[in-house]
Amino acid sequence: MPPPDLDRREPLLAELAAVLRSAGENGEHEEETAYEASEKVHVTGVGESDLDPEDPSYSAASPPFSWQKLWLFTGPGFLMSIAFLDPGNLEGDLQAGAVAGYSLLWLLFWATGMGLLVQLLAARLGVATGRHLAELCREEYPTWARTILWFMAEVALIGADIQEVIGSAIAIRVLSNGAVPLWAGVIITAADCFVFLFLENYGVRKLEAVFAFLIATMALAFAWMFDKAKPNATQLLLGIVIPKLSSKTIQQAVGVVGCIIMPHNVFLHSALVQSRDIDHSNKYRVQEALKYYSIESTAALVISFIINLFVTTVFAKAFYGTTVADSIGLVNAGNYLKEKYGTAILYIWGVGLLAAGQSSTLTGTYAGQFIMGGFLNLRLKKWLRALITRSCAIIPTMIVALTFDTNEHSLDTLNEWINVLQSVQIPFALIPLLWLVSKEQIMGNFKIGPVLKTVAWIITFLVIVINGYLLLDFLRDEVTGVIIGTLVCAITAAYLAFIFYLVLRGVSASALCWNFRPQTAD
């Protein structure tokens, strides 16, 4: 008997999902899913001819490109792009501009490109398997390892959420002319989880429209600031094209890269792409979905790059080379802009920052639901899961707000700690992602090839090394004393050992898959 046609076989997880759905219909336990069938956007058949996908003349390139179908697939990539525009990124942008001028724009460009590749791999995983990263980690790792991965993902999410909520609270204080203190802004921002639940009742497309409005608000606000400041166009272009790096700007450079790839965003994107109803067992449908998602995600990150470019160049034009360049942070940026350009720009900055903070806290709530549900296989009601997710972030954020409300320097120091916290979490999202998208039993024909795999691992290695430098630089300045130093060394050793385990497991599994790979007939 000839070997089966490997080009038409379903990925293993698609078969498993079908079995689980069947079991659920028979009254057995159902698995947690990112979206219920009734919540998904229907795209199959839109803008297509009547050609049967099983017909031999139906190729991977058909049906032809459809703007209507691209519009239906548009949404997940823009929600993903908000992590590139959160208050933490804006702070990295303004500090890079104030301290380094236009010289780090090239790094912002390439970091965004690296982030795009990572997010496309996350989307590929979700589309090809019909499962998101947290679910697959639960299934592919032993209990102790997936527990650590879940804990690290939650810690990364809480750290990001603190920055995002504080960013929103700062914006509210700016727009209220200081009448609303930081802690009150946190309470106001905390209510967004209920807004999120309200919007979810109107469907995925309505929710995506709200995020599109917030991104548009950011774009218009920061474009107005760009026009007001009128940065030097020649220096801007040279900054993008010509790489420059000095010892004085290395910390800002590390910050630019570290802010781009967010651990929770990798989990988020792999789940968001499942909001479209496609047949994951049909390779033509999967290929089509990947094509449209790639276009949409690229367009979304191009827009996010332009917005980050606006912020960086405004502060480069206004403060580069000045005596206050090193002291500008998210807390006092509005006041410095007001002194330079007048009152109007203060409120425009506040509007843009508020849009960034609100949109990122909403996507943080979304990501928290997927992470908790996927790792723990919880089928809780949405309002309860959102409340738990939001509480995990709001409680420490409120403590932060009450502690640092009147101390701007301490708040900036806290942001540095959170940036370090985010940096050390990155391997626990990227390494499992790269292992899973390289695994044939998971991805079937959609596993990544050797060239893309090599590029992805190089990028992962660079990001880990860059963030490792940030960690070491920070610990060198902050850690003192023998006892604390010993404790930090022990934690660092355990941290590196777990990363080594993740890499070794991926390498061993890949070698095992290759050794037992079935041979096809010539």
Coordinates of C-alpha atoms in Angstrom, one line a residue:
M1 CA 0.0 0.0 0.0
P2 CA 1.5 3.4 -0.9
P3 CA 2.2 5.8 1.9
P4 CA -0.5 8.3 2.8
D5 CA -0.4 11.7 1.0
L6 CA 1.3 13.9 3.6
D7 CA 0.2 17.1 1.8
R8 CA -3.4 16.3 2.7
R9 CA -3.1 15.1 6.3
E10 CA -4.5 17.2 9.1
P11 CA -2.2 18.5 11.9
L12 CA -2.3 16.3 14.9
L13 CA -3.9 18.9 17.1
A14 CA -6.7 19.5 14.6
E15 CA -7.6 15.8 14.9
L16 CA -7.3 16.0 18.7
A17 CA -9.6 19.1 18.8
A18 CA -12.2 17.1 16.7
V19 CA -12.1 14.3 19.2
L20 CA -12.5 16.6 22.1
R21 CA -15.4 18.3 20.5
S22 CA -17.0 14.9 19.9
A23 CA -16.4 14.0 23.5
G24 CA -18.0 17.3 24.7
E25 CA -21.1 16.4 22.6
N26 CA -21.3 13.1 24.4
G27 CA -21.4 14.8 27.8
E28 CA -17.7 14.6 28.6
H29 CA -15.4 17.5 29.7
E30 CA -14.9 20.2 27.0
E31 CA -11.6 21.9 26.5
E32 CA -11.2 25.6 26.9
T33 CA -11.2 27.4 23.5
A34 CA -10.2 31.0 22.6
Y35 CA -13.6 31.6 20.9
E36 CA -16.8 29.8 20.8
A37 CA -18.1 28.9 17.3
S38 CA -20.9 31.5 17.5
E39 CA -18.3 34.3 18.3
K40 CA -16.2 33.8 15.2
V41 CA -16.2 35.9 12.1
H42 CA -17.3 33.9 9.0
V43 CA -15.0 34.3 6.1
T44 CA -15.2 31.1 4.1
G45 CA -16.8 31.5 0.7
V46 CA -16.6 35.3 0.7
G47 CA -15.3 36.7 -2.6
E48 CA -14.7 33.2 -4.1
S49 CA -15.8 31.4 -7.1
D50 CA -17.7 28.1 -7.0
L51 CA -14.5 26.1 -7.6
D52 CA -14.1 23.1 -5.3
P53 CA -11.0 23.3 -3.1
E54 CA -10.5 19.6 -3.6
D55 CA -10.4 20.1 -7.4
P56 CA -6.8 19.5 -8.8
S57 CA -7.0 22.9 -10.6
Y58 CA -7.5 24.6 -7.2
S59 CA -4.0 25.8 -6.3
A60 CA -2.5 27.5 -3.3
A61 CA -2.7 30.8 -5.2
S62 CA -6.4 30.5 -5.7
P63 CA -8.9 32.0 -5.1
P64 CA -7.5 35.3 -6.2
F65 CA -6.8 38.1 -3.8
S66 CA -10.0 39.7 -2.4
W67 CA -10.1 43.1 -0.7
Q68 CA -13.4 42.0 0.8
K69 CA -11.8 39.0 2.4
L70 CA -8.8 41.0 3.6
W71 CA -11.2 43.3 5.3
L72 CA -12.8 40.4 7.1
F73 CA -9.4 39.1 8.2
T74 CA -8.4 42.6 9.4
G75 CA -8.5 43.1 13.2
P76 CA -6.3 40.6 15.1
G77 CA -3.1 42.2 13.8
F78 CA -4.1 45.7 14.9
L79 CA -5.0 44.4 18.4
M80 CA -1.6 42.8 18.5
S81 CA 0.1 46.0 17.3
I82 CA -1.2 47.9 20.4
A83 CA 1.6 46.2 22.5
F84 CA 4.0 48.1 20.3
L85 CA 2.3 51.4 21.3
D86 CA 1.7 51.0 25.0
P87 CA 3.0 53.6 27.5
G88 CA 6.1 51.5 28.2
N89 CA 7.0 51.8 24.5
L90 CA 6.2 55.5 24.4
E91 CA 8.5 56.1 27.4
G92 CA 11.3 54.2 25.6
D93 CA 10.6 56.3 22.5
L94 CA 10.8 59.7 24.2
Q95 CA 13.9 58.7 26.2
A96 CA 15.6 57.5 23.0
G97 CA 14.8 60.7 21.2
A98 CA 15.8 63.0 24.1
V99 CA 19.1 61.2 24.9
A100 CA 20.2 59.8 21.5
G101 CA 18.4 62.2 19.0
Y102 CA 17.7 60.6 15.7
S103 CA 20.6 58.1 15.9
L104 CA 18.5 55.1 17.1
L105 CA 15.7 55.3 14.5
W106 CA 17.4 52.5 12.5
L107 CA 17.2 50.3 15.6
L108 CA 13.5 51.1 16.1
F109 CA 12.9 50.1 12.4
W110 CA 14.8 46.7 12.7
A111 CA 13.3 46.0 16.1
T112 CA 9.8 46.4 14.7
G113 CA 10.8 44.1 11.9
M114 CA 12.0 41.4 14.4
G115 CA 8.8 41.9 16.3
L116 CA 6.8 41.4 13.1
L117 CA 8.5 38.0 12.4
V118 CA 7.8 36.8 16.0
Q119 CA 4.2 37.8 15.7
L120 CA 3.8 36.2 12.3
L121 CA 5.1 32.9 13.8
A122 CA 2.5 33.2 16.6
A123 CA -0.2 33.8 14.1
R124 CA 1.1 30.8 12.0
L125 CA 0.9 28.6 15.1
G126 CA -2.7 29.6 15.9
V127 CA -4.0 29.3 12.3
A128 CA -2.4 26.0 11.5
T129 CA -3.3 24.2 14.7
G130 CA -6.5 25.9 15.8
R131 CA -5.0 26.2 19.2
H132 CA -3.1 29.0 20.9
L133 CA 0.3 29.1 22.5
A134 CA -0.9 28.7 26.1
E135 CA -3.1 25.7 25.2
L136 CA -0.2 24.0 23.4
C137 CA 2.2 24.6 26.2
R138 CA -0.2 22.9 28.5
E139 CA -0.3 19.9 26.3
E140 CA 3.3 19.6 25.3
Y141 CA 5.2 20.3 28.5
P142 CA 5.2 18.3 31.8
T143 CA 3.2 19.7 34.7
W144 CA 6.1 21.3 36.5
A145 CA 7.4 23.0 33.4
R146 CA 4.1 24.3 32.2
T147 CA 3.4 25.6 35.7
I148 CA 6.6 27.7 35.6
L149 CA 5.7 28.9 32.1
W150 CA 2.2 29.9 33.3
F151 CA 3.6 31.7 36.3
M152 CA 6.2 33.6 34.2
A153 CA 3.5 34.6 31.6
E154 CA 1.3 35.9 34.4
V155 CA 4.2 37.9 36.0
A156 CA 5.0 39.4 32.6
L157 CA 1.4 40.3 32.1
I158 CA 1.1 41.9 35.5
G159 CA 4.3 43.9 34.9
A160 CA 3.0 45.2 31.5
D161 CA -0.4 45.9 33.0
I162 CA 1.1 48.1 35.8
Q163 CA 2.9 50.2 33.2
E164 CA -0.2 50.5 31.1
V165 CA -2.5 51.4 33.9
I166 CA 0.0 53.9 35.4
G167 CA 0.3 55.4 31.9
S168 CA -3.4 55.8 31.7
A169 CA -3.5 57.3 35.1
I170 CA -0.8 59.8 34.2
A171 CA -2.8 60.8 31.1
I172 CA -5.9 61.3 33.2
R173 CA -3.9 63.5 35.6
V174 CA -2.6 65.5 32.6
L175 CA -6.0 66.0 31.1
S176 CA -7.6 67.0 34.4
N177 CA -4.8 69.5 35.0
G178 CA -3.7 67.6 38.1
A179 CA -7.1 67.4 39.7
V180 CA -7.3 63.6 39.5
P181 CA -4.4 62.0 41.5
L182 CA -2.6 58.9 40.3
W183 CA -4.5 56.5 42.5
A184 CA -7.9 57.8 41.3
G185 CA -6.7 57.4 37.7
V186 CA -5.9 53.8 38.5
I187 CA -9.5 53.2 39.7
I188 CA -10.9 54.8 36.6
T189 CA -8.7 52.7 34.4
A190 CA -9.6 49.6 36.3
A191 CA -13.2 50.0 35.2
D192 CA -12.1 49.2 31.6
C193 CA -12.5 45.5 32.1
F194 CA -16.3 46.1 32.4
V195 CA -16.2 48.2 29.3
F196 CA -14.4 45.4 27.6
L197 CA -17.0 42.9 28.7
F198 CA -19.8 45.2 27.5
L199 CA -18.1 45.6 24.1
E200 CA -17.6 41.8 23.8
N201 CA -21.3 41.3 23.8
Y202 CA -21.6 43.2 20.5
G203 CA -19.2 40.8 18.8
V204 CA -15.5 40.6 17.7
R205 CA -15.8 43.1 14.9
K206 CA -17.3 45.8 17.1
L207 CA -14.5 45.3 19.6
E208 CA -11.9 45.5 16.9
A209 CA -13.5 48.8 15.7
V210 CA -13.0 50.3 19.1
F211 CA -9.3 49.4 19.1
A212 CA -9.0 50.9 15.6
F213 CA -10.5 54.1 16.9
L214 CA -7.9 54.2 19.7
I215 CA -5.0 53.6 17.3
A216 CA -6.3 56.3 15.0
T217 CA -6.5 58.7 18.0
M218 CA -2.9 58.0 18.8
A219 CA -1.9 58.5 15.2
L220 CA -3.6 61.8 14.9
A221 CA -2.4 63.1 18.3
F222 CA 1.3 62.2 17.7
A223 CA 1.1 63.3 14.1
W224 CA -0.1 66.8 15.3
M225 CA 2.8 66.9 17.7
F226 CA 5.2 65.9 14.9
D227 CA 3.9 68.7 12.8
K228 CA 4.2 71.2 15.7
A229 CA 7.8 70.2 16.4
K230 CA 8.8 69.9 12.7
P231 CA 11.8 67.5 13.1
N232 CA 14.6 67.6 10.6
A233 CA 13.6 65.4 7.7
T234 CA 17.1 64.8 6.5
Q235 CA 18.3 63.7 9.9
L236 CA 15.2 61.5 10.3
L237 CA 15.9 59.7 7.1
L238 CA 19.6 59.3 7.9
G239 CA 18.7 58.0 11.3
I240 CA 16.6 55.2 9.8
V241 CA 19.2 54.2 7.1
I242 CA 22.5 54.6 8.9
P243 CA 23.2 52.5 12.0
K244 CA 24.8 54.5 14.9
L245 CA 25.5 53.4 18.4
S246 CA 27.7 54.8 21.1
S247 CA 28.5 54.1 24.7
K248 CA 26.3 57.0 25.8
T249 CA 23.2 55.6 24.0
I250 CA 23.5 51.9 24.7
Q251 CA 21.0 51.9 27.5
Q252 CA 18.4 53.6 25.3
A253 CA 19.2 51.2 22.5
V254 CA 18.5 48.2 24.8
G255 CA 15.3 49.9 25.9
V256 CA 14.1 50.3 22.3
V257 CA 14.6 46.6 21.6
G258 CA 13.3 45.4 24.9
C259 CA 10.0 47.3 24.6
I260 CA 9.2 45.9 21.2
I261 CA 8.8 42.2 21.9
M262 CA 6.3 41.6 24.7
P263 CA 5.8 38.1 26.1
H264 CA 2.1 38.3 26.6
N265 CA 1.6 39.6 23.1
V266 CA 3.0 36.4 21.6
F267 CA 0.3 34.4 23.5
L268 CA -2.3 37.0 22.6
H269 CA -1.7 36.9 18.8
S270 CA -1.8 33.2 18.6
A271 CA -5.3 33.3 20.1
L272 CA -6.7 36.4 18.3
V273 CA -6.3 34.7 14.8
Q274 CA -8.8 32.1 15.9
S275 CA -11.5 34.7 15.9
R276 CA -12.0 33.8 12.2
D277 CA -13.9 30.7 11.2
I278 CA -11.7 28.7 8.9
D279 CA -11.3 25.0 8.3
H280 CA -8.0 24.2 10.0
S281 CA -7.9 20.7 8.3
N282 CA -7.9 22.2 4.8
K283 CA -4.4 23.4 3.9
Y284 CA -5.7 25.8 1.2
R285 CA -7.8 27.6 3.7
V286 CA -5.0 27.7 6.2
Q287 CA -2.6 29.1 3.5
E288 CA -5.2 31.7 2.5
A289 CA -5.7 32.8 6.2
L290 CA -1.9 33.0 6.7
K291 CA -1.6 35.2 3.6
Y292 CA -4.2 37.7 4.7
Y293 CA -3.0 37.7 8.3
S294 CA 0.5 38.4 7.1
I295 CA -0.6 41.4 5.0
E296 CA -2.8 42.7 7.9
S297 CA -0.1 42.3 10.6
T298 CA 2.5 44.0 8.4
A299 CA 0.2 47.0 7.7
A300 CA -0.5 47.2 11.5
L301 CA 3.1 47.3 12.5
V302 CA 4.0 49.8 9.8
I303 CA 1.5 52.1 11.3
S304 CA 2.8 51.4 14.8
F305 CA 6.4 52.1 13.6
I306 CA 5.3 55.5 12.2
I307 CA 3.6 56.4 15.5
N308 CA 6.7 55.4 17.5
L309 CA 8.7 57.4 14.9
F310 CA 6.6 60.5 15.6
V311 CA 7.2 60.3 19.4
T312 CA 10.9 59.7 19.1
T313 CA 11.6 62.5 16.6
V314 CA 9.4 65.0 18.5
F315 CA 11.5 64.6 21.6
A316 CA 14.7 64.4 19.6
K317 CA 13.9 67.8 18.0
A318 CA 12.9 69.4 21.3
F319 CA 15.3 68.0 23.9
Y320 CA 18.3 66.3 22.3
G321 CA 21.5 68.0 23.5
T322 CA 19.7 69.9 26.3
T323 CA 20.5 69.8 30.0
V324 CA 17.1 68.2 30.8
A325 CA 17.4 65.3 28.3
D326 CA 18.4 62.7 30.9
S327 CA 15.7 63.6 33.3
I328 CA 12.7 63.2 31.0
G329 CA 10.3 60.4 31.7
L330 CA 6.7 59.5 31.1
V331 CA 5.6 61.3 34.3
N332 CA 7.1 64.7 33.4
A333 CA 7.2 64.6 29.6
G334 CA 4.0 66.6 29.2
N335 CA 5.3 69.5 31.3
Y336 CA 8.5 69.6 29.4
L337 CA 6.5 69.7 26.1
K338 CA 4.3 72.5 27.5
E339 CA 7.4 74.6 28.4
K340 CA 8.8 74.1 24.9
Y341 CA 5.7 74.4 22.7
G342 CA 2.8 75.8 24.8
T343 CA -0.2 74.5 26.6
A344 CA -2.0 72.9 23.6
I345 CA 0.6 70.2 23.1
L346 CA 0.3 69.1 26.7
Y347 CA -3.3 68.1 26.2
I348 CA -2.6 66.5 22.8
W349 CA 0.1 64.5 24.5
G350 CA -2.4 63.5 27.2
V351 CA -5.0 62.4 24.7
G352 CA -2.4 60.2 22.8
L353 CA -1.1 58.7 26.1
L354 CA -4.6 58.0 27.3
A355 CA -5.5 56.2 24.0
A356 CA -2.3 54.2 24.4
G357 CA -2.9 53.3 28.0
Q358 CA -6.6 52.4 27.6
S359 CA -6.1 50.3 24.4
S360 CA -3.2 48.4 26.0
T361 CA -5.0 47.7 29.2
L362 CA -7.9 46.3 27.3
T363 CA -5.7 44.0 25.3
G364 CA -3.9 43.1 28.5
T365 CA -7.3 41.9 29.9
Y366 CA -7.8 39.9 26.7
A367 CA -4.3 38.3 26.9
G368 CA -4.9 37.5 30.5
Q369 CA -8.0 35.5 29.7
F370 CA -6.2 33.5 27.0
I371 CA -3.2 32.8 29.2
M372 CA -5.2 31.7 32.3
G373 CA -7.7 29.7 30.3
G374 CA -5.1 28.1 28.1
F375 CA -2.6 27.0 30.8
L376 CA -5.2 26.0 33.4
N377 CA -8.0 24.8 31.0
L378 CA -10.5 27.0 32.8
R379 CA -14.0 27.3 31.3
L380 CA -15.1 30.2 33.5
K381 CA -17.6 32.8 32.6
K382 CA -16.1 35.7 30.8
W383 CA -16.9 38.3 33.4
L384 CA -15.4 36.2 36.2
R385 CA -12.2 35.5 34.2
A386 CA -11.9 39.2 33.3
L387 CA -12.4 40.2 36.9
I388 CA -9.7 37.8 38.1
T389 CA -7.3 38.9 35.4
R390 CA -7.9 42.6 36.1
S391 CA -7.6 42.1 39.9
C392 CA -4.2 40.5 39.5
A393 CA -2.9 43.7 37.9
I394 CA -5.0 46.4 39.6
I395 CA -4.2 45.5 43.2
P396 CA -0.3 45.8 42.8
T397 CA -0.9 48.9 40.5
M398 CA -2.9 50.6 43.2
I399 CA -0.2 49.9 45.7
V400 CA 2.3 51.4 43.3
A401 CA 0.1 54.5 42.7
L402 CA -0.4 55.2 46.4
T403 CA 3.4 54.7 47.1
F404 CA 4.8 56.7 44.3
D405 CA 2.1 59.3 43.5
T406 CA 4.2 62.2 44.7
N407 CA 7.6 60.9 43.8
E408 CA 8.3 61.1 40.1
H409 CA 11.9 59.8 40.4
S410 CA 10.8 56.7 42.2
L411 CA 8.1 56.1 39.6
D412 CA 10.7 56.2 36.9
T413 CA 12.9 53.8 38.9
L414 CA 9.9 51.4 39.2
N415 CA 9.5 51.5 35.4
E416 CA 13.1 50.4 35.1
W417 CA 12.4 47.5 37.4
I418 CA 9.3 46.5 35.4
N419 CA 11.3 46.8 32.1
V420 CA 13.8 44.3 33.6
L421 CA 11.0 42.1 34.7
Q422 CA 9.5 42.1 31.2
S423 CA 12.9 41.4 29.7
V424 CA 13.6 38.2 31.7
Q425 CA 10.2 36.8 30.7
I426 CA 10.9 36.9 27.0
P427 CA 12.6 33.5 26.6
F428 CA 9.6 31.8 28.2
A429 CA 7.4 32.9 25.3
L430 CA 9.8 32.8 22.4
I431 CA 11.5 29.4 23.0
P432 CA 8.2 27.5 23.3
L433 CA 6.9 29.3 20.2
L434 CA 9.9 28.4 18.1
W435 CA 9.9 24.8 19.2
L436 CA 6.2 24.4 18.5
V437 CA 6.2 26.0 15.0
S438 CA 9.1 23.8 14.1
K439 CA 7.4 20.6 15.2
E440 CA 5.8 18.6 12.4
Q441 CA 3.5 16.7 14.7
I442 CA 2.0 20.0 15.7
M443 CA 2.2 22.0 12.5
G444 CA 1.9 19.4 9.8
N445 CA 2.9 20.9 6.5
F446 CA 3.0 24.4 8.0
K447 CA 6.1 23.9 10.2
I448 CA 8.7 26.5 9.4
G449 CA 11.6 25.6 7.1
P450 CA 15.3 25.5 8.1
V451 CA 16.1 29.0 6.8
L452 CA 13.2 30.7 8.7
K453 CA 13.9 28.6 11.7
T454 CA 17.6 29.7 11.7
V455 CA 16.6 33.4 11.3
A456 CA 14.0 33.1 14.1
W457 CA 16.5 31.5 16.5
I458 CA 19.1 34.2 15.7
I459 CA 16.6 36.9 16.5
T460 CA 15.6 35.1 19.7
F461 CA 19.2 34.8 20.7
L462 CA 19.9 38.5 20.0
V463 CA 16.8 39.6 22.0
I464 CA 17.8 37.4 24.9
V465 CA 21.4 38.7 24.9
I466 CA 20.2 42.3 24.6
N467 CA 17.8 41.9 27.5
G468 CA 20.4 40.0 29.4
Y469 CA 22.7 43.0 29.1
L470 CA 19.8 45.2 30.5
L471 CA 19.4 42.8 33.4
L472 CA 23.1 42.7 34.3
D473 CA 23.5 46.5 33.9
F474 CA 20.5 47.0 36.2
L475 CA 21.6 44.5 38.8
R476 CA 25.1 45.9 38.9
D477 CA 23.7 49.3 40.0
E478 CA 20.9 48.1 42.3
V479 CA 22.1 44.9 44.0
T480 CA 24.4 45.4 47.0
G481 CA 25.4 43.2 50.0
V482 CA 26.6 39.6 50.2
I483 CA 23.2 38.1 51.2
I484 CA 21.2 39.8 48.4
G485 CA 24.0 39.1 45.9
T486 CA 24.0 35.4 46.8
L487 CA 20.2 35.2 46.5
V488 CA 20.3 36.9 43.1
C489 CA 23.0 34.5 41.9
A490 CA 21.0 31.5 43.0
I491 CA 17.8 32.8 41.2
T492 CA 19.9 33.6 38.1
A493 CA 21.3 30.1 38.1
A494 CA 17.8 28.6 38.3
Y495 CA 16.6 31.0 35.6
L496 CA 19.4 30.0 33.2
A497 CA 18.9 26.3 34.0
F498 CA 15.2 26.5 33.0
I499 CA 16.1 28.3 29.7
F500 CA 18.6 25.6 29.0
Y501 CA 15.9 22.9 29.7
L502 CA 13.5 24.6 27.2
V503 CA 16.1 24.8 24.5
L504 CA 17.4 21.3 25.1
R505 CA 13.8 19.9 25.0
G506 CA 13.2 21.6 21.7
V507 CA 16.4 20.4 20.2
S508 CA 15.9 16.8 21.5
A509 CA 12.3 16.7 20.2
S510 CA 13.4 18.0 16.8
A511 CA 16.1 15.4 16.5
L512 CA 13.7 12.6 17.6
C513 CA 11.1 13.8 15.0
W514 CA 13.8 13.8 12.3
N515 CA 15.0 10.3 13.2
F516 CA 11.5 8.8 13.0
R517 CA 10.2 10.9 10.1
P518 CA 8.2 8.7 7.7
Q519 CA 9.7 8.3 4.3
T520 CA 7.6 9.2 1.3
A521 CA 7.7 7.6 -2.1
D522 CA 9.6 9.3 -4.9

